[in-house]
Structure formats: structure tokens, C-alpha cells
PDB file of C-alpha atoms in Angstrom:
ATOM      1  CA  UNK A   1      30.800  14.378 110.688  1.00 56.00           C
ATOM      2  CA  UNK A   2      34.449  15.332 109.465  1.00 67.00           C
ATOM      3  CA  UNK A   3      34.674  18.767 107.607  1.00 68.00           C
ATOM      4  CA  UNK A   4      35.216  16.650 104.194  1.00 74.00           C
ATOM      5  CA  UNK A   5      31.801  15.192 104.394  1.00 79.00           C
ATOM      6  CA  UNK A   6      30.478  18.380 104.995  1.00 82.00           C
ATOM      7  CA  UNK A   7      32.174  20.142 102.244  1.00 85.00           C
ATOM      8  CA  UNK A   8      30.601  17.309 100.045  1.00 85.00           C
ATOM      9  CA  UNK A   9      26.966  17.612 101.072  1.00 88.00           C
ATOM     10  CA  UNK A  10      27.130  20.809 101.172  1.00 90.00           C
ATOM     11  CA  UNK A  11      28.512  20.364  97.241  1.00 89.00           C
ATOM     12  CA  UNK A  12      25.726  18.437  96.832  1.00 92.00           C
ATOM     13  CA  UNK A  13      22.725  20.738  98.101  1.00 92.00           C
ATOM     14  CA  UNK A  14      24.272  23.630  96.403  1.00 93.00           C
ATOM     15  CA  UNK A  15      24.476  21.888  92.730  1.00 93.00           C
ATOM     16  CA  UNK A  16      21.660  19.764  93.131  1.00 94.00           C
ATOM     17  CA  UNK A  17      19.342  23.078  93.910  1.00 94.00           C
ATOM     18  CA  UNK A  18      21.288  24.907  91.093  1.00 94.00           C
ATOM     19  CA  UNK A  19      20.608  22.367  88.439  1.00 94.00           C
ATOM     20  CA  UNK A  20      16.630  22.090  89.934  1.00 94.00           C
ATOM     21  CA  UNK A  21      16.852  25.789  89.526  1.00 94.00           C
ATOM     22  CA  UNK A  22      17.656  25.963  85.911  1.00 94.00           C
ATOM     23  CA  UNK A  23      15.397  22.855  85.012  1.00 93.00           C
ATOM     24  CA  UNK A  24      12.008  24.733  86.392  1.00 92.00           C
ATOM     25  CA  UNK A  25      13.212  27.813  84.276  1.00 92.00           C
ATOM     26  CA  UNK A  26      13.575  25.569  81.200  1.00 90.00           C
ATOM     27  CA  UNK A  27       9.977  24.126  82.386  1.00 87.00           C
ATOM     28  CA  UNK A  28       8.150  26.907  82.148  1.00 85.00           C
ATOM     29  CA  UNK A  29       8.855  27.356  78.619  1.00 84.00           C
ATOM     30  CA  UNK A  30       6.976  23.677  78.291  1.00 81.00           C
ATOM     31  CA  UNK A  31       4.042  23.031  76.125  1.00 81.00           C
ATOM     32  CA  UNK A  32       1.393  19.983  75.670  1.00 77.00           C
ATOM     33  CA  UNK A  33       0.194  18.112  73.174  1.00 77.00           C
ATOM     34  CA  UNK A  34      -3.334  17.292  73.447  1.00 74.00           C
ATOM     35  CA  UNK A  35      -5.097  13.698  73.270  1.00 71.00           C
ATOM     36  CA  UNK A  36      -8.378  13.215  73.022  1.00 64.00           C
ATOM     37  CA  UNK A  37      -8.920  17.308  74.406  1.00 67.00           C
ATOM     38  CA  UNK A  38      -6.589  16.462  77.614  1.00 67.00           C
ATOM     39  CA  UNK A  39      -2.923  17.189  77.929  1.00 68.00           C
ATOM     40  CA  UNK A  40      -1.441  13.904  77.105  1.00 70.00           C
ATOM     41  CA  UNK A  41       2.480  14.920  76.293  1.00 77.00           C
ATOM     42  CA  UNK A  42       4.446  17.287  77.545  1.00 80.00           C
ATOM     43  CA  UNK A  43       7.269  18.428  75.633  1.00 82.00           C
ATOM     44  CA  UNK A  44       9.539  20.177  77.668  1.00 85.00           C
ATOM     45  CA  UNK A  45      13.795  20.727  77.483  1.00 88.00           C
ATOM     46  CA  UNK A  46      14.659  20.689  81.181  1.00 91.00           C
ATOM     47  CA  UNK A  47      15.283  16.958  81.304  1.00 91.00           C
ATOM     48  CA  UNK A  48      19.074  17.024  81.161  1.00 94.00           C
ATOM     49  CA  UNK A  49      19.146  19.358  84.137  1.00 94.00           C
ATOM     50  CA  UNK A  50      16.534  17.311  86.211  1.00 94.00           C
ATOM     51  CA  UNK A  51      18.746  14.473  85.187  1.00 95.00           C
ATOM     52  CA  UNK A  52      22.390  15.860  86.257  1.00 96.00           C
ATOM     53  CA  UNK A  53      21.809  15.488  90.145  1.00 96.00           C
ATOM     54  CA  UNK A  54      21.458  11.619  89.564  1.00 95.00           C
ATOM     55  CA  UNK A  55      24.468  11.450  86.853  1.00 95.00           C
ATOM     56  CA  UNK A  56      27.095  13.264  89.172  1.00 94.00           C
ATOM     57  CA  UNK A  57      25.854  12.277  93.023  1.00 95.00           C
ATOM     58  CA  UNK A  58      24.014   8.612  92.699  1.00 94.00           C
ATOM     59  CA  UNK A  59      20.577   7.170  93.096  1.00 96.00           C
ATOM     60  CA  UNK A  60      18.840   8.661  95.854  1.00 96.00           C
ATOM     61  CA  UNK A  61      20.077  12.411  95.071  1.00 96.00           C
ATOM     62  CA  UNK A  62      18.735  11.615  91.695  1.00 96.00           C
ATOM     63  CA  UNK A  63      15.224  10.293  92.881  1.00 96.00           C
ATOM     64  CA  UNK A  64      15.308  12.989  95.302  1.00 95.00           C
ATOM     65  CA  UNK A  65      15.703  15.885  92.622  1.00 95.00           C
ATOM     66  CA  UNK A  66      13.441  14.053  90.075  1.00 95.00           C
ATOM     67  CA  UNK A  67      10.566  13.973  93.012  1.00 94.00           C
ATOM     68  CA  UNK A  68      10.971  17.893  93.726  1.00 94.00           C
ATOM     69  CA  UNK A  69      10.996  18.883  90.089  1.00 93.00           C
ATOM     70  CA  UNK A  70       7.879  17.454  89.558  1.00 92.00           C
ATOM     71  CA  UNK A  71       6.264  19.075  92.593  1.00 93.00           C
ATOM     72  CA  UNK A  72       7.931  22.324  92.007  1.00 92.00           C
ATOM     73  CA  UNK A  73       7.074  22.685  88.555  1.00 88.00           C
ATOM     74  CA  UNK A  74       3.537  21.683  88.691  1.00 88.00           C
ATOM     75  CA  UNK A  75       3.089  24.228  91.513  1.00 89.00           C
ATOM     76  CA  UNK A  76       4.766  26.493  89.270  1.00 86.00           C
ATOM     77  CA  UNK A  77       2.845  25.608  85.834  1.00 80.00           C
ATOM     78  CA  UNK A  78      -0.446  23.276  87.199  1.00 80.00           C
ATOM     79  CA  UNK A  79      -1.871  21.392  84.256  1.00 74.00           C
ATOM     80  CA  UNK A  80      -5.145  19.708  85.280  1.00 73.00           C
ATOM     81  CA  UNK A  81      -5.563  17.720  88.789  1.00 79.00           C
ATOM     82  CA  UNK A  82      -2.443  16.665  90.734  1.00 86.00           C
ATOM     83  CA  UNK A  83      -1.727  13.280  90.183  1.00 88.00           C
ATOM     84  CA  UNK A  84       0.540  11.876  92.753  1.00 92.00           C
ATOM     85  CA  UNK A  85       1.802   8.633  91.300  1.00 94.00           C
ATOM     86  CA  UNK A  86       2.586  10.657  88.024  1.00 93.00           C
ATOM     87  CA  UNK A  87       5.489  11.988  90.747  1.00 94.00           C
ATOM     88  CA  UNK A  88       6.148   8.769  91.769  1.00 96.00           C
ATOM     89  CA  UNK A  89       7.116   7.470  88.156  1.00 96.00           C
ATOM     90  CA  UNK A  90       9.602  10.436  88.646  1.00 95.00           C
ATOM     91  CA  UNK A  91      11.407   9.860  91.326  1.00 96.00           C
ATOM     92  CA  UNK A  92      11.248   5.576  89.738  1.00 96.00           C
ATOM     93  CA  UNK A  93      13.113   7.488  86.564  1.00 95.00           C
ATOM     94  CA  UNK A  94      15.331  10.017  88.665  1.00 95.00           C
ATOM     95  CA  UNK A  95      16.504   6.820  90.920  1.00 96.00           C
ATOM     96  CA  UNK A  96      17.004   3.994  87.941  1.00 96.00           C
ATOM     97  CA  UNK A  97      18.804   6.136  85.456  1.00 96.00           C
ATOM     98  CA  UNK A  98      22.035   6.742  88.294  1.00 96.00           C
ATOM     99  CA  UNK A  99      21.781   3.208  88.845  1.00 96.00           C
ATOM    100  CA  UNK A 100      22.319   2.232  85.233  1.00 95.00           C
ATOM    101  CA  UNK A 101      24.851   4.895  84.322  1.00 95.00           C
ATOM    102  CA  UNK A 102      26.475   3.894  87.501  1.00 94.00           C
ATOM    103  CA  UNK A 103      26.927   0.333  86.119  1.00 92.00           C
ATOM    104  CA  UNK A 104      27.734   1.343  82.606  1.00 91.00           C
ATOM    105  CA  UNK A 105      30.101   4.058  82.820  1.00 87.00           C
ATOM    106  CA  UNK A 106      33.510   2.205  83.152  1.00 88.00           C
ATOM    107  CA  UNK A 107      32.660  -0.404  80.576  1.00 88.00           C
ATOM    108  CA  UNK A 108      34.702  -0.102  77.045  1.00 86.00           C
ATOM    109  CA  UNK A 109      32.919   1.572  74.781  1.00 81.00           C
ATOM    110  CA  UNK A 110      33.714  -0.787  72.092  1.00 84.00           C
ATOM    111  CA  UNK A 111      32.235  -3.831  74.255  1.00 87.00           C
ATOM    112  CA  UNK A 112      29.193  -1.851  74.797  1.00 86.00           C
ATOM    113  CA  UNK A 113      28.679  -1.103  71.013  1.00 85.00           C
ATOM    114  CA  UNK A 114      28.741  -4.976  70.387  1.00 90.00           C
ATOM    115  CA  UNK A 115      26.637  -5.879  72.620  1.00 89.00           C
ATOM    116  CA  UNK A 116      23.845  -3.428  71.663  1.00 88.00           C
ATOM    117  CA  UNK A 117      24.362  -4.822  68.291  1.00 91.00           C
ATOM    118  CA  UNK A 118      23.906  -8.155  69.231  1.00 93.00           C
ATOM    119  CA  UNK A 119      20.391  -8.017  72.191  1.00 90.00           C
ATOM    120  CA  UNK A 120      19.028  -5.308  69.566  1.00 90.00           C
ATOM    121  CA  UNK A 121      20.093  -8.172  66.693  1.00 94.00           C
ATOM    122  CA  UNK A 122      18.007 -11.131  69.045  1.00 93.00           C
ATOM    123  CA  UNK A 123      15.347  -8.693  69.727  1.00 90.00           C
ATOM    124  CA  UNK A 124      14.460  -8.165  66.007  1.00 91.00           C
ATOM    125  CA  UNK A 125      14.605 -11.502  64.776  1.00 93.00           C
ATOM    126  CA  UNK A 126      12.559 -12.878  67.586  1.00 90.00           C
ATOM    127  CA  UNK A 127      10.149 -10.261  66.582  1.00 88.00           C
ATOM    128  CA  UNK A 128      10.737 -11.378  62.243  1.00 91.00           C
ATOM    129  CA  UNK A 129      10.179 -15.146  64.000  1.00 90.00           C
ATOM    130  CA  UNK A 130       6.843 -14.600  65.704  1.00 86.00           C
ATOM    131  CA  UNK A 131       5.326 -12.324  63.031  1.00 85.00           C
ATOM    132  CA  UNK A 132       6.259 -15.577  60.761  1.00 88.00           C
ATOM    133  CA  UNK A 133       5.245 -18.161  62.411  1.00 83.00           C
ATOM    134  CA  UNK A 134       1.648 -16.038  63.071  1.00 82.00           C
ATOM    135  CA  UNK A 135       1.125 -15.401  59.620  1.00 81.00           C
ATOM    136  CA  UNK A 136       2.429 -18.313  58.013  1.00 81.00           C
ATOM    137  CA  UNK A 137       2.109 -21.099  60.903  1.00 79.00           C
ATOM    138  CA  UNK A 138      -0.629 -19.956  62.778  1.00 73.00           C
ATOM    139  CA  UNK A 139      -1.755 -23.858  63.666  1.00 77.00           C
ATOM    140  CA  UNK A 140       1.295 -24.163  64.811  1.00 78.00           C
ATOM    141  CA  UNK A 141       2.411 -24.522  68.842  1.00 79.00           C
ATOM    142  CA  UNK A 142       4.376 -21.582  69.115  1.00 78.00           C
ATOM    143  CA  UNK A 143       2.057 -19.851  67.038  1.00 75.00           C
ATOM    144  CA  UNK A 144      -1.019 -20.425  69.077  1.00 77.00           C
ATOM    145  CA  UNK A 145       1.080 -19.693  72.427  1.00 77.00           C
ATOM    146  CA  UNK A 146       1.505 -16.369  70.777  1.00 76.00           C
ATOM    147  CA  UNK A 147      -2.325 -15.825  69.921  1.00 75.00           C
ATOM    148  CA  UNK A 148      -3.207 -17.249  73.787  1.00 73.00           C
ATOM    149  CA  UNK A 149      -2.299 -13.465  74.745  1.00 66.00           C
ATOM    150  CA  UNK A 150      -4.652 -11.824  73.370  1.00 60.00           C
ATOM    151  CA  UNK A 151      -4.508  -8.333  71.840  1.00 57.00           C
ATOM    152  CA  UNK A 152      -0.805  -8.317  73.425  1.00 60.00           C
ATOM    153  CA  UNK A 153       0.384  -9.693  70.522  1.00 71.00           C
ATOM    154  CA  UNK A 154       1.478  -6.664  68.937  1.00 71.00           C
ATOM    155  CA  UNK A 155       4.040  -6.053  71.643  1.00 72.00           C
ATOM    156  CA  UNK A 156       5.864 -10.010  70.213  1.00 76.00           C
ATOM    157  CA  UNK A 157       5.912  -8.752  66.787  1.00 81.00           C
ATOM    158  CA  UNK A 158       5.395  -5.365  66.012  1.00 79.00           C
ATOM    159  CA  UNK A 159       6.800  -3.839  69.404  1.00 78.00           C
ATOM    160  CA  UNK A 160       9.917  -5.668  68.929  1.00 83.00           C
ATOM    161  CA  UNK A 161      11.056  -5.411  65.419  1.00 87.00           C
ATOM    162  CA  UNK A 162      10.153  -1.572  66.248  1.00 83.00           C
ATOM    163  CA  UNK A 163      12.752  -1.867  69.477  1.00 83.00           C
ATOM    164  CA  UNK A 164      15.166  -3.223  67.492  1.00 88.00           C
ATOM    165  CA  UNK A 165      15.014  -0.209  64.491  1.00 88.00           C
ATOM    166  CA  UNK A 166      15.394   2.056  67.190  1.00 84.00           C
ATOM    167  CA  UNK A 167      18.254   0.331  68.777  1.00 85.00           C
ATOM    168  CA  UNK A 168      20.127   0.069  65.788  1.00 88.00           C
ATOM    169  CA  UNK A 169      18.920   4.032  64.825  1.00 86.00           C
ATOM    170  CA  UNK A 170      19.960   5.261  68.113  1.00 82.00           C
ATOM    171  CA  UNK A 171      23.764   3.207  67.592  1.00 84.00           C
ATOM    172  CA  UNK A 172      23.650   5.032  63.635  1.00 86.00           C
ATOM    173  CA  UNK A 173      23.354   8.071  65.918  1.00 82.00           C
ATOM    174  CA  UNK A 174      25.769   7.304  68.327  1.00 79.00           C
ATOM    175  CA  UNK A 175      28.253   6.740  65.391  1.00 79.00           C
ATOM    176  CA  UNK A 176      27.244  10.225  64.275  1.00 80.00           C
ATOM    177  CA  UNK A 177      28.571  12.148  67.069  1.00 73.00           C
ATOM    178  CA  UNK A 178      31.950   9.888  67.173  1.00 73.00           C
ATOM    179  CA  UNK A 179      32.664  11.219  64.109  1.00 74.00           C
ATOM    180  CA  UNK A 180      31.446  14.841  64.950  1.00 70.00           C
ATOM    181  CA  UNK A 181      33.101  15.016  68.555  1.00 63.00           C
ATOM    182  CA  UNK A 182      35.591  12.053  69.074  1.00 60.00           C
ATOM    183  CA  UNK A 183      38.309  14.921  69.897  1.00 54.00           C
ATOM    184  CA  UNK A 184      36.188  15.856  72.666  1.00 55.00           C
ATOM    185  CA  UNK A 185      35.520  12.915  74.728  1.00 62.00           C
ATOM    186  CA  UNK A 186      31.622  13.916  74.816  1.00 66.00           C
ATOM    187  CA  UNK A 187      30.898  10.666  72.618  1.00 68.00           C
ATOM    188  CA  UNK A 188      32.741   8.475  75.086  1.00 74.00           C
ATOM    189  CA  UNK A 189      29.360   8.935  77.116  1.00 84.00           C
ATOM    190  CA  UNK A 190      26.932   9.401  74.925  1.00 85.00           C
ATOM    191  CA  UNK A 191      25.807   5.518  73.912  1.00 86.00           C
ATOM    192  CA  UNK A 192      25.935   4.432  77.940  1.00 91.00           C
ATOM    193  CA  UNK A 193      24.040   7.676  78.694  1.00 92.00           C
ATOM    194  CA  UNK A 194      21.496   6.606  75.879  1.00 91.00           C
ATOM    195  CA  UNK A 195      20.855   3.268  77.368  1.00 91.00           C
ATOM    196  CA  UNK A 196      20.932   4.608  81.191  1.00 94.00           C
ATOM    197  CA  UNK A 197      18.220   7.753  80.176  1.00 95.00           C
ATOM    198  CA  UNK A 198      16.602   5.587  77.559  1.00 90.00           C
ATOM    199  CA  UNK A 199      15.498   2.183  79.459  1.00 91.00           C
ATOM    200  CA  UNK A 200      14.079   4.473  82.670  1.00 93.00           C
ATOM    201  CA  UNK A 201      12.421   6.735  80.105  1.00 92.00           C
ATOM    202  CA  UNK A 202      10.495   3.843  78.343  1.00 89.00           C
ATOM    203  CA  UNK A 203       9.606   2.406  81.149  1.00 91.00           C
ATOM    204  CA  UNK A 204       8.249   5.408  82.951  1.00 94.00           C
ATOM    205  CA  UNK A 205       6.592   6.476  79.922  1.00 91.00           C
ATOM    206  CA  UNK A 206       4.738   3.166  79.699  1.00 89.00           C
ATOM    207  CA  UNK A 207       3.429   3.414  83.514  1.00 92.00           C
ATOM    208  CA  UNK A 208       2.166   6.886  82.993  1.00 92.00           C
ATOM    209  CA  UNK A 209       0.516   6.360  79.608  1.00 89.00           C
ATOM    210  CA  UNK A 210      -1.777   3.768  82.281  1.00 88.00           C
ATOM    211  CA  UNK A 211      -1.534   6.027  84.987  1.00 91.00           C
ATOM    212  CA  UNK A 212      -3.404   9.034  82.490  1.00 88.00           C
ATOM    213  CA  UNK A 213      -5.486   6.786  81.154  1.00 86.00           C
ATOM    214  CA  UNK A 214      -6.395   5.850  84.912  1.00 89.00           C
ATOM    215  CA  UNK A 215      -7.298   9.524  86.185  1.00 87.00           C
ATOM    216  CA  UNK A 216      -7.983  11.461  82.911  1.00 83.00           C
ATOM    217  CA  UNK A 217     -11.468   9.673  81.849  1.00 82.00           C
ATOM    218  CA  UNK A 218     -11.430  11.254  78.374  1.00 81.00           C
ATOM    219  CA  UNK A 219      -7.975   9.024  77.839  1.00 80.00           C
ATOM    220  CA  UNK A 220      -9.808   6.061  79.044  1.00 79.00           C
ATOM    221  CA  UNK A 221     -11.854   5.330  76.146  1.00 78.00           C
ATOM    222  CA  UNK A 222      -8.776   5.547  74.368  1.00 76.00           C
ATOM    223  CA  UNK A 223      -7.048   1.762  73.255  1.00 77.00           C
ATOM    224  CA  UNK A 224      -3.804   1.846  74.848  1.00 77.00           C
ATOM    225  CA  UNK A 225      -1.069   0.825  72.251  1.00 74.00           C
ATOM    226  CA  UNK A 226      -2.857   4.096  70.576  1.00 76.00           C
ATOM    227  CA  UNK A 227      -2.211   6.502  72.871  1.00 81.00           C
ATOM    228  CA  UNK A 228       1.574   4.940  73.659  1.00 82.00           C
ATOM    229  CA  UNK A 229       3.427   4.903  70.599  1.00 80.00           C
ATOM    230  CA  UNK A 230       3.050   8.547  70.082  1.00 84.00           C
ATOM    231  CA  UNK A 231       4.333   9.059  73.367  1.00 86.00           C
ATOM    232  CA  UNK A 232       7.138   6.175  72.696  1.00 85.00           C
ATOM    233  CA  UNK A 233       8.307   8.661  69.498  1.00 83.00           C
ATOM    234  CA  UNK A 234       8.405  11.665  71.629  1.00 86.00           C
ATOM    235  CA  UNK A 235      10.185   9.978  74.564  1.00 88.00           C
ATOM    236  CA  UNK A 236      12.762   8.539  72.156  1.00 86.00           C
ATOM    237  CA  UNK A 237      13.464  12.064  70.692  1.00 87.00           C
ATOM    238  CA  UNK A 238      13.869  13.361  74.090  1.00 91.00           C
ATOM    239  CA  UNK A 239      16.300  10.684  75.288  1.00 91.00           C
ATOM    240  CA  UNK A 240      18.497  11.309  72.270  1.00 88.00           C
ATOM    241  CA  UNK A 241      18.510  14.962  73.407  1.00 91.00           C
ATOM    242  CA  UNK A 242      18.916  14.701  77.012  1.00 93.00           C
ATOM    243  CA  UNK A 243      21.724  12.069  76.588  1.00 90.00           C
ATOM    244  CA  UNK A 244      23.539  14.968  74.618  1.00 88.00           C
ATOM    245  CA  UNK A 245      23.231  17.438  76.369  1.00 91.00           C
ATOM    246  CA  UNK A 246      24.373  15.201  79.640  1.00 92.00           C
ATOM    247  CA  UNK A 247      27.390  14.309  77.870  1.00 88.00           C
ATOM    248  CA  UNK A 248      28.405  17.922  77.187  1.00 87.00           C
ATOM    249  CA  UNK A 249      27.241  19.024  80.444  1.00 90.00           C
ATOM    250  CA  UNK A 250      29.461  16.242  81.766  1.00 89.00           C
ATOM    251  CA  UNK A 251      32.351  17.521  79.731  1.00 85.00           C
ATOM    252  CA  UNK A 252      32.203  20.846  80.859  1.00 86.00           C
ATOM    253  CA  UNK A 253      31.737  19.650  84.918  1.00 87.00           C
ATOM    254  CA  UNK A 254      34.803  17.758  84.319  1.00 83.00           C
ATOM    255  CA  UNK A 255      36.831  20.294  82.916  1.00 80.00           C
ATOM    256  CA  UNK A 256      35.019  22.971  85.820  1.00 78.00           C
ATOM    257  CA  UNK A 257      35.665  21.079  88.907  1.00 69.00           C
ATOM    258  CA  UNK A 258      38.479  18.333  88.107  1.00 60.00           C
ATOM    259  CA  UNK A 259      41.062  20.008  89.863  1.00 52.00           C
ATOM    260  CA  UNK A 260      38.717  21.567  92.423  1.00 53.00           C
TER     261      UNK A 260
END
């Protein structure tokens, strides 16, 4: 190994246990909302910092540092049983999120606005189209394909005129801080951070609602879609947060260690 590798893992270890650090401080000061008399969401500020490791050294340092925060702050702060796939989900989260940012960051930031605009655009009015054709054509085929699913429906209607609100919400907000911080080059991140924190998030959010209605039997006489959407809100609030505070925290990295 040539001393410039070494310099850079050693980079690597030092930062990456810095940031995991500072995210189990911020942890601590966590608190839960409670479902059904069982801690159901966490709301907790350390996500940009669990984040980072994935952001500035790839995919496996990020699913690395996403699997040892979890462990180290539940042994830190243990909320109910251990549940070991819950970490798994984390390290899913800490490995995908690198892996979009990694294909997102060098793509115009114009091209990326328009073509938010346009899958969010297809998204909602494929939601308007089924919630038209089951209400006003429900003999029809497409209709009755729709139905075939069961109580799933909701996610061809409801679910995705409500991804497409947020979409567009989430580009009113990315307009918001152009305005603010243009100057600053912090909004020049902020949309592909967004989609790179955001997608992961709703996804691993989804698998753990299952996952806690799975091992927590209070949750499991709980209907699903019930128990999600409150933890959809919070997630979304969170990834509009994190992605904020990764694209200052990226700033100031950049202006730290640029010329180091």
C-alpha cells in the first residue's frame, strides 16, 4: 500500500468516526412518538451527520457508518427489543443514498429541475387518471384491473397524486433556497441531495413501518397505510432538513479541505 492510500484511509477512519461521533451526540437528544402505546417514530437531528460518511467517501463507507450508528446509538439510548433488520434497513439507506448522489451530482441543475417537473407531472396525472376512471368508469377494463388489487388501490390514486404534491412542494422549496443562497453555491446541491436522501428515506421508511408492525404486536393490529403516512410526513420533513444541512456541511468541507 503506497503512503497516499494510506493517508486516504486513514482520512477516511478519522472523519468517518468524527462525523459518527457527533451524530450519537445529536441522538441522544432524540425523542419518540408513540403509536398505538409503542415507539413508532423517532424524531431525531443526527441524520445529516450519519449521512456525510456516504456523501464524501462512497457506498460502502456510507453503509458501513449507517450500520454502526444504529448499533451504537441503540446501545447508547435502547428503546424496546433489538431489532436487527431495523439495522439492516440502515445500512440499505446509508449504502443507496452515495449511490444516487454519486450519479446525480455532475448533472446540470437545470436538466435535473425539468425532469423532476416532468416524472412528478406523469406521476400525478396517472394518479388524476385512475382515480377517474374508478369513480367514473368503474365497468371499465382499466378500471377493474385497478380494483383486481385489492385494498392496494389507494397507493394508484391517492399515493400518487400525494407523490406528485410533494414533488412539486419539495422543487417550490428548492426554488426557495436559490433565491435565499444562490451566492453560495449551497443550492447547487440541494435538489440532487433531496432526491439522493429522499428516495432511500421512503423506501426505508416503508420496510420498517412492516418490519414494526412485524415485531411490535401492539402495531400489528394496526392497518398499514395508517400507521405509514404519518411516518411518510415525518420522513419528508426530515429529508428536507438533512438535505440542507448536507449541502452546507458540503460547503463548508469544500472550502475546509479543498486545498488540503
Amino acid at each position: 500500500m503506497n503512503r497516499s492510500k494510506s493517508s486516504y484511509y486513514v482520512k477516511v477512519i478519522v472523519q468517518t468516526g468524527l462525523l459518527i461521533a457527533i451524530a450519537q451526540i445529536v441522538k441522544m437528544f432524540s425523542t419518540y412518538l408513540y403509536f398505538a402505546g409503542a415507539p413508532a417514530i423517532r424524531i431525531s437531528f443526527s441524520g445529516p451527520f450519519t449521512k456525510m460518511p456516504g456523501i464524501l467517501f462512497g457506498p460502502v463507507v456510507g453503509g458501513i457508518s449507517a450500520g454502526l450508528s444504529d448499533i451504537i446509538g441503540y446501545l447508547i439510548k435502547p428503546q424496546g427489543a433489538y431489532i436487527p433488520w431495523l439495522t439492516v434497513t440502515s445500512i440499505l439507506g446509508g449504502v443507496l443514498t452515495p449511490l444516487i448522489w454519486k450519479g446525480l451530482r455532475n448533472i446540470e441543475i437545470r436538466k435535473l429541475q425539468t425532469i423532476c417537473i416532468i416524472v412528478f407531472s406523469v406521476i400525478g396525472l396517472l394518479g388524476i387518471f385512475n382515480h377517474i376512471q374508478l369513480t367514473y368508469y368503474g365497468t371499465g377494463t382499466w378500471a377493474k384491473y385497478i380494483s383486481s388489487i385489492g385494498k392496494t388501490t389507494t397507493f394508484a390514486t391517492v399515493l400518487l397524486i400525494a407523490t406528485s404534491l410533494v414533488g412539486f412542494l419539495l422543487l417550490l422549496i428548492d426554488r426557495i433556497i436559490q433565491k435565499s443562497y444562490n451566492q453560495l453555491n449551497i443550492y447547487n446541491n440541494f435538489l440532487k441531495l433531496i432526491i439522493s436522501v429522499g428516495i432511500p428515506g421512503l423506501l426505508v421508511t416503508t420496510i420498517n413501518t412492516q418490519l414494526l408492525r412485524i415485531f411490535i404486536p401492539v402495531l400489528s393490529k394496526k392497518a398499514f397505510m395508517a400507521f405509514l403516512l404519518p411516518r411518510i410526513v415525518e420522513e419528508l420533513f426530515m429529508t428536507v432538513y438533512i438535505s440542507y444541512m448536507l449541502s452546507l456541511l458540503l460547503y463548508l468541507y469544500n472550502n475546509l479541505f479543498k486545498n488540503k
